GROMACS .gro file of C-alpha atoms in nm:
model
   69
    1UNK     CA    1  -0.651   0.758   0.953
    2UNK     CA    2  -0.619   0.875   0.595
    3UNK     CA    3  -0.282   0.931   0.430
    4UNK     CA    4  -0.221   1.101   0.097
    5UNK     CA    5   0.101   0.989  -0.065
    6UNK     CA    6   0.237   1.149  -0.381
    7UNK     CA    7   0.459   0.935  -0.600
    8UNK     CA    8   0.689   1.069  -0.869
    9UNK     CA    9   0.737   0.734  -1.043
   10UNK     CA   10   0.492   0.532  -1.255
   11UNK     CA   11   0.418   0.299  -0.963
   12UNK     CA   12   0.528   0.186  -0.617
   13UNK     CA   13   0.511  -0.172  -0.492
   14UNK     CA   14   0.250  -0.229  -0.223
   15UNK     CA   15   0.492  -0.344   0.047
   16UNK     CA   16   0.710  -0.038  -0.014
   17UNK     CA   17   0.407   0.191   0.000
   18UNK     CA   18   0.303   0.057   0.341
   19UNK     CA   19   0.654   0.121   0.474
   20UNK     CA   20   0.679   0.463   0.310
   21UNK     CA   21   0.347   0.571   0.461
   22UNK     CA   22   0.471   0.464   0.806
   23UNK     CA   23   0.191   0.213   0.858
   24UNK     CA   24   0.428  -0.079   0.909
   25UNK     CA   25   0.792  -0.084   1.015
   26UNK     CA   26   0.949  -0.368   0.815
   27UNK     CA   27   0.929  -0.564   0.494
   28UNK     CA   28   0.868  -0.880   0.694
   29UNK     CA   29   0.568  -0.727   0.865
   30UNK     CA   30   0.433  -0.609   0.528
   31UNK     CA   31   0.476  -0.955   0.376
   32UNK     CA   32   0.290  -1.119   0.664
   33UNK     CA   33  -0.004  -0.877   0.657
   34UNK     CA   34  -0.037  -0.885   0.278
   35UNK     CA   35  -0.018  -1.264   0.243
   36UNK     CA   36  -0.281  -1.303   0.519
   37UNK     CA   37  -0.523  -1.092   0.313
   38UNK     CA   38  -0.532  -0.799   0.555
   39UNK     CA   39  -0.475  -0.535   0.285
   40UNK     CA   40  -0.715  -0.417   0.014
   41UNK     CA   41  -0.645  -0.228  -0.307
   42UNK     CA   42  -0.937  -0.032  -0.447
   43UNK     CA   43  -1.174  -0.231  -0.225
   44UNK     CA   44  -1.048  -0.579  -0.318
   45UNK     CA   45  -0.826  -0.805  -0.105
   46UNK     CA   46  -0.478  -0.829  -0.256
   47UNK     CA   47  -0.224  -1.091  -0.144
   48UNK     CA   48   0.055  -0.989  -0.385
   49UNK     CA   49   0.310  -0.787  -0.192
   50UNK     CA   50   0.476  -0.674  -0.517
   51UNK     CA   51   0.147  -0.539  -0.654
   52UNK     CA   52   0.212  -0.221  -0.851
   53UNK     CA   53   0.023   0.068  -0.696
   54UNK     CA   54  -0.035   0.364  -0.925
   55UNK     CA   55  -0.174   0.716  -0.891
   56UNK     CA   56  -0.546   0.701  -0.818
   57UNK     CA   57  -0.527   0.372  -0.624
   58UNK     CA   58  -0.646   0.342  -0.267
   59UNK     CA   59  -0.484   0.094  -0.027
   60UNK     CA   60  -0.647   0.007   0.308
   61UNK     CA   61  -0.523  -0.181   0.612
   62UNK     CA   62  -0.716  -0.189   0.940
   63UNK     CA   63  -0.824   0.172   1.003
   64UNK     CA   64  -0.555   0.316   0.774
   65UNK     CA   65  -0.627   0.437   0.421
   66UNK     CA   66  -0.363   0.545   0.171
   67UNK     CA   67  -0.467   0.750  -0.130
   68UNK     CA   68  -0.194   0.756  -0.394
   69UNK     CA   69  -0.159   1.084  -0.582
   0.00000   0.00000   0.00000
């Protein structure tokens, strides 16, 4: 499933983005998935849950894709 999320700020942290998009339900769940390497940013595995995601970035987890606008 593809999500398009518009942000009004310069960036959003990756764990917050996953919660905001409704892909995960809690910060603890986000931390676990990210640190296990289950999330990619622009096609590369990212294990930093505080990674700054900016407009134009694409975040993927399982069959979910988030395009940040």
